[in-house]
């Protein structure tokens, strides 16, 4: 099991214990100094998930801890069960990187079609009901983007905190990574500059090859790159 798999297993174990004994106060505090908690927090969505279930980050004399609001915790148990049940239910999901850097895609899986037919894991979204989660992980990026355009009722109240980006450069290399929805094009360009050694001021991004250049200060959310987008780099 890789590091991400270990972290997911630890998060699932903790949430399962809470579900089984929600009023037990030993599950209401998570110390960031604890090795297992530190591993969980390496998951880029972990803090958002904990906040969703009523855990607030606080600084105490012994360091930072996550303390649960008991009322919110008890109210979110059904949502927590849903989250646990689908956290890793899609075995063919795209493997999410745990930081906002870009990695080179295996040429065998680098085509635009392969990207658009990818399915993202439930951990990619913030959802409120199991049916929403099941629908999301069973829907390809391309189809999900189309459904969002038509405001599919199943997507009501679903938040899309992350953007899965693949960038094709002029030498036909494809780079991909996971970014926050609020990250801007400039941030993606800087990350592309790091991995290609091309100066950031020489890079521009487009939705279509030869299309209109995307403004650097606009967020991925505002250009509609949620939950994923295939972009072209002009270097």
CSV table of C-alpha atoms in Angstrom, one decimal:
chain,number,residue,atom,x,y,z
A,1,UNK,CA,0.0,0.0,0.0
A,2,UNK,CA,1.4,3.4,-1.0
A,3,UNK,CA,1.6,6.4,1.4
A,4,UNK,CA,-1.7,7.8,0.2
A,5,UNK,CA,-3.4,4.4,0.7
A,6,UNK,CA,-2.0,4.2,4.3
A,7,UNK,CA,-3.3,7.7,5.0
A,8,UNK,CA,-6.8,6.9,3.6
A,9,UNK,CA,-6.9,3.7,5.7
A,10,UNK,CA,-6.1,5.7,8.8
A,11,UNK,CA,-8.7,8.4,8.1
A,12,UNK,CA,-11.3,5.7,7.4
A,13,UNK,CA,-10.4,3.9,10.6
A,14,UNK,CA,-10.8,7.1,12.7
A,15,UNK,CA,-14.1,8.0,11.1
A,16,UNK,CA,-15.4,4.5,11.5
A,17,UNK,CA,-14.5,4.6,15.2
A,18,UNK,CA,-16.4,7.9,15.6
A,19,UNK,CA,-19.4,6.5,13.8
A,20,UNK,CA,-19.4,3.5,16.2
A,21,UNK,CA,-19.0,5.5,19.4
A,22,UNK,CA,-19.7,9.1,18.6
A,23,UNK,CA,-20.1,10.3,22.1
A,24,UNK,CA,-16.7,8.9,23.2
A,25,UNK,CA,-14.7,12.1,23.8
A,26,UNK,CA,-11.4,10.4,23.1
A,27,UNK,CA,-12.4,10.6,19.4
A,28,UNK,CA,-13.2,14.3,19.7
A,29,UNK,CA,-9.6,15.5,19.7
A,30,UNK,CA,-6.8,14.8,17.2
A,31,UNK,CA,-3.3,16.0,18.0
A,32,UNK,CA,-1.3,17.0,15.0
A,33,UNK,CA,1.8,15.8,16.7
A,34,UNK,CA,0.5,12.2,16.6
A,35,UNK,CA,2.2,10.3,13.8
A,36,UNK,CA,-1.1,8.8,12.5
A,37,UNK,CA,-2.8,12.2,12.5
A,38,UNK,CA,0.2,13.7,10.7
A,39,UNK,CA,-0.1,11.0,8.0
A,40,UNK,CA,-3.8,11.7,7.6
A,41,UNK,CA,-3.2,15.4,7.2
A,42,UNK,CA,-0.9,14.7,4.2
A,43,UNK,CA,-4.1,14.0,2.3
A,44,UNK,CA,-4.8,17.3,0.7
A,45,UNK,CA,-8.6,17.0,1.4
A,46,UNK,CA,-8.2,15.8,5.0
A,47,UNK,CA,-8.6,19.2,6.7
A,48,UNK,CA,-11.7,20.0,4.6
A,49,UNK,CA,-13.2,16.6,5.5
A,50,UNK,CA,-12.5,17.1,9.2
A,51,UNK,CA,-14.0,20.6,9.1
A,52,UNK,CA,-17.1,19.2,7.3
A,53,UNK,CA,-17.6,16.8,10.2
A,54,UNK,CA,-17.2,19.5,13.0
A,55,UNK,CA,-13.5,19.4,13.8
A,56,UNK,CA,-11.9,22.8,14.3
A,57,UNK,CA,-8.1,23.4,14.3
A,58,UNK,CA,-6.9,25.0,17.5
A,59,UNK,CA,-3.6,25.9,19.0
A,60,UNK,CA,-3.0,24.6,22.5
A,61,UNK,CA,0.0,24.5,24.8
A,62,UNK,CA,1.1,21.1,23.4
A,63,UNK,CA,0.7,22.2,19.8
A,64,UNK,CA,-2.1,22.2,17.2
A,65,UNK,CA,-5.1,19.9,17.6
A,66,UNK,CA,-8.4,19.3,15.9
A,67,UNK,CA,-11.2,19.5,18.4
A,68,UNK,CA,-14.7,18.4,17.5
A,69,UNK,CA,-17.8,20.4,18.1
A,70,UNK,CA,-19.9,17.6,19.6
A,71,UNK,CA,-23.2,18.9,18.3
A,72,UNK,CA,-22.0,19.3,14.8
A,73,UNK,CA,-20.2,15.9,15.0
A,74,UNK,CA,-23.4,14.1,16.0
A,75,UNK,CA,-25.4,15.9,13.3
A,76,UNK,CA,-22.9,14.9,10.6
A,77,UNK,CA,-22.8,11.1,11.3
A,78,UNK,CA,-24.9,10.1,8.3
A,79,UNK,CA,-22.7,12.3,6.1
A,80,UNK,CA,-19.7,10.7,7.6
A,81,UNK,CA,-21.0,7.2,6.9
A,82,UNK,CA,-21.5,8.2,3.3
A,83,UNK,CA,-18.0,9.6,3.1
A,84,UNK,CA,-16.4,6.4,4.5
A,85,UNK,CA,-18.4,4.1,2.3
A,86,UNK,CA,-17.3,5.7,-0.9
A,87,UNK,CA,-13.9,7.1,0.0
A,88,UNK,CA,-12.0,4.6,-2.1
A,89,UNK,CA,-14.9,2.8,-3.8
A,90,UNK,CA,-13.7,3.4,-7.4
A,91,UNK,CA,-10.6,1.2,-7.8
A,92,UNK,CA,-10.0,2.6,-11.3
A,93,UNK,CA,-9.9,6.2,-10.1
A,94,UNK,CA,-7.2,8.7,-11.1
A,95,UNK,CA,-4.5,8.6,-8.4
A,96,UNK,CA,-4.5,12.1,-6.9
A,97,UNK,CA,-1.2,13.8,-6.1
A,98,UNK,CA,-1.1,15.2,-2.6
A,99,UNK,CA,0.4,18.5,-3.6
A,100,UNK,CA,-0.1,21.0,-6.4
A,101,UNK,CA,2.9,20.0,-8.5
A,102,UNK,CA,2.7,18.5,-12.0
A,103,UNK,CA,3.9,15.1,-13.0
A,104,UNK,CA,4.6,13.6,-16.4
A,105,UNK,CA,1.9,11.3,-17.7
A,106,UNK,CA,2.7,7.8,-19.0
A,107,UNK,CA,2.5,8.1,-22.8
A,108,UNK,CA,0.1,5.1,-22.9
A,109,UNK,CA,-2.4,7.1,-20.8
A,110,UNK,CA,-1.7,10.5,-22.1
A,111,UNK,CA,-4.3,11.1,-24.7
A,112,UNK,CA,-7.0,13.7,-24.3
A,113,UNK,CA,-9.7,11.0,-24.7
A,114,UNK,CA,-8.1,9.0,-21.9
A,115,UNK,CA,-8.2,12.0,-19.7
A,116,UNK,CA,-11.8,12.9,-20.5
A,117,UNK,CA,-12.9,9.3,-19.8
A,118,UNK,CA,-11.2,9.2,-16.4
A,119,UNK,CA,-13.3,8.8,-13.3
A,120,UNK,CA,-12.4,10.8,-10.1
A,121,UNK,CA,-12.6,9.3,-6.6
A,122,UNK,CA,-15.3,10.4,-4.2
A,123,UNK,CA,-12.6,12.1,-2.1
A,124,UNK,CA,-12.4,14.7,-4.9
A,125,UNK,CA,-15.8,16.2,-4.0
A,126,UNK,CA,-17.8,17.4,-1.0
A,127,UNK,CA,-21.2,15.8,-1.1
A,128,UNK,CA,-24.3,15.5,1.1
A,129,UNK,CA,-25.9,12.2,0.1
A,130,UNK,CA,-24.6,8.7,-0.9
A,131,UNK,CA,-26.5,8.9,-4.2
A,132,UNK,CA,-24.6,12.0,-5.2
A,133,UNK,CA,-21.3,10.3,-4.4
A,134,UNK,CA,-22.1,7.2,-6.3
A,135,UNK,CA,-23.2,9.2,-9.3
A,136,UNK,CA,-20.0,11.3,-9.2
A,137,UNK,CA,-17.5,8.4,-9.1
A,138,UNK,CA,-19.4,6.6,-11.9
A,139,UNK,CA,-19.4,9.6,-14.2
A,140,UNK,CA,-16.4,10.4,-16.5
A,141,UNK,CA,-14.9,13.9,-16.4
A,142,UNK,CA,-16.3,14.7,-19.9
A,143,UNK,CA,-19.8,13.6,-19.0
A,144,UNK,CA,-19.7,15.3,-15.6
A,145,UNK,CA,-18.7,18.6,-17.2
A,146,UNK,CA,-21.7,18.3,-19.6
A,147,UNK,CA,-24.0,17.6,-16.7
A,148,UNK,CA,-22.8,20.6,-14.8
A,149,UNK,CA,-23.5,22.8,-17.9
A,150,UNK,CA,-27.1,21.6,-17.7
A,151,UNK,CA,-27.4,21.9,-13.9
A,152,UNK,CA,-28.2,18.3,-13.3
A,153,UNK,CA,-30.3,18.0,-10.1
A,154,UNK,CA,-28.0,15.2,-8.8
A,155,UNK,CA,-25.3,17.8,-8.5
A,156,UNK,CA,-27.2,20.2,-6.3
A,157,UNK,CA,-25.3,21.1,-3.2
A,158,UNK,CA,-22.2,19.3,-4.4
A,159,UNK,CA,-19.0,21.3,-4.0
A,160,UNK,CA,-16.0,20.9,-6.3
A,161,UNK,CA,-13.0,22.0,-4.2
A,162,UNK,CA,-10.4,20.6,-6.6
A,163,UNK,CA,-9.5,20.8,-10.3
A,164,UNK,CA,-7.7,18.0,-12.1
A,165,UNK,CA,-5.6,19.5,-14.8
A,166,UNK,CA,-3.7,18.0,-17.7
A,167,UNK,CA,-1.5,20.2,-19.8
A,168,UNK,CA,-0.1,19.3,-23.2
A,169,UNK,CA,3.1,21.1,-24.3
A,170,UNK,CA,4.4,21.7,-27.8
A,171,UNK,CA,6.7,18.6,-27.7
A,172,UNK,CA,3.5,16.4,-27.0
A,173,UNK,CA,4.4,15.8,-23.4
A,174,UNK,CA,1.5,15.8,-21.0
A,175,UNK,CA,1.7,16.9,-17.4
A,176,UNK,CA,-1.0,16.6,-14.8
A,177,UNK,CA,-1.8,17.5,-11.3
A,178,UNK,CA,-4.5,18.4,-8.8
A,179,UNK,CA,-5.1,22.0,-7.9
A,180,UNK,CA,-7.5,23.9,-5.7
A,181,UNK,CA,-10.5,25.4,-7.6
A,182,UNK,CA,-9.4,28.9,-6.4
A,183,UNK,CA,-5.8,28.5,-7.8
A,184,UNK,CA,-5.3,30.8,-10.8
A,185,UNK,CA,-3.7,30.2,-14.2
A,186,UNK,CA,-0.5,31.9,-13.0
A,187,UNK,CA,0.0,29.3,-10.3
A,188,UNK,CA,-0.4,26.4,-12.9
A,189,UNK,CA,2.0,28.2,-15.2
A,190,UNK,CA,4.6,28.5,-12.4
A,191,UNK,CA,4.3,24.8,-11.7
A,192,UNK,CA,4.7,24.0,-15.4
A,193,UNK,CA,7.7,26.2,-15.5
A,194,UNK,CA,9.3,24.2,-12.7
A,195,UNK,CA,9.0,20.9,-14.4
A,196,UNK,CA,9.8,22.0,-17.9
A,197,UNK,CA,12.6,24.5,-17.1
A,198,UNK,CA,10.8,27.0,-19.4
A,199,UNK,CA,10.6,30.6,-18.1
A,200,UNK,CA,7.1,31.3,-16.7
A,201,UNK,CA,6.9,34.5,-18.8
A,202,UNK,CA,7.3,32.4,-22.0
A,203,UNK,CA,4.3,30.1,-21.2
A,204,UNK,CA,0.6,30.7,-21.8
A,205,UNK,CA,-2.3,28.3,-21.5
A,206,UNK,CA,-5.2,27.8,-23.8
A,207,UNK,CA,-8.4,25.7,-23.6
A,208,UNK,CA,-7.9,24.8,-27.3
A,209,UNK,CA,-4.7,24.4,-29.3
A,210,UNK,CA,-4.3,27.7,-31.0
A,211,UNK,CA,-7.2,29.2,-29.1
A,212,UNK,CA,-7.6,32.3,-27.0
A,213,UNK,CA,-5.0,32.7,-24.3
A,214,UNK,CA,-6.3,32.3,-20.7
A,215,UNK,CA,-5.8,35.3,-18.4
A,216,UNK,CA,-3.2,34.6,-15.7
A,217,UNK,CA,-5.1,36.1,-12.9
A,218,UNK,CA,-8.3,34.1,-13.4
A,219,UNK,CA,-9.1,31.1,-11.2
A,220,UNK,CA,-9.6,27.6,-12.4
A,221,UNK,CA,-13.1,27.7,-11.1
A,222,UNK,CA,-14.0,30.8,-13.1
A,223,UNK,CA,-12.7,29.3,-16.4
A,224,UNK,CA,-14.9,26.3,-15.7
A,225,UNK,CA,-12.0,23.9,-15.1
A,226,UNK,CA,-14.0,21.9,-12.6
A,227,UNK,CA,-13.7,19.1,-11.9
A,228,UNK,CA,-11.1,18.7,-14.6
A,229,UNK,CA,-9.7,20.4,-17.7
A,230,UNK,CA,-7.3,19.5,-20.6
A,231,UNK,CA,-5.3,22.6,-21.4
A,232,UNK,CA,-2.7,23.4,-24.1
A,233,UNK,CA,0.5,25.2,-23.4
A,234,UNK,CA,2.1,27.7,-25.8
A,235,UNK,CA,5.8,27.9,-24.9
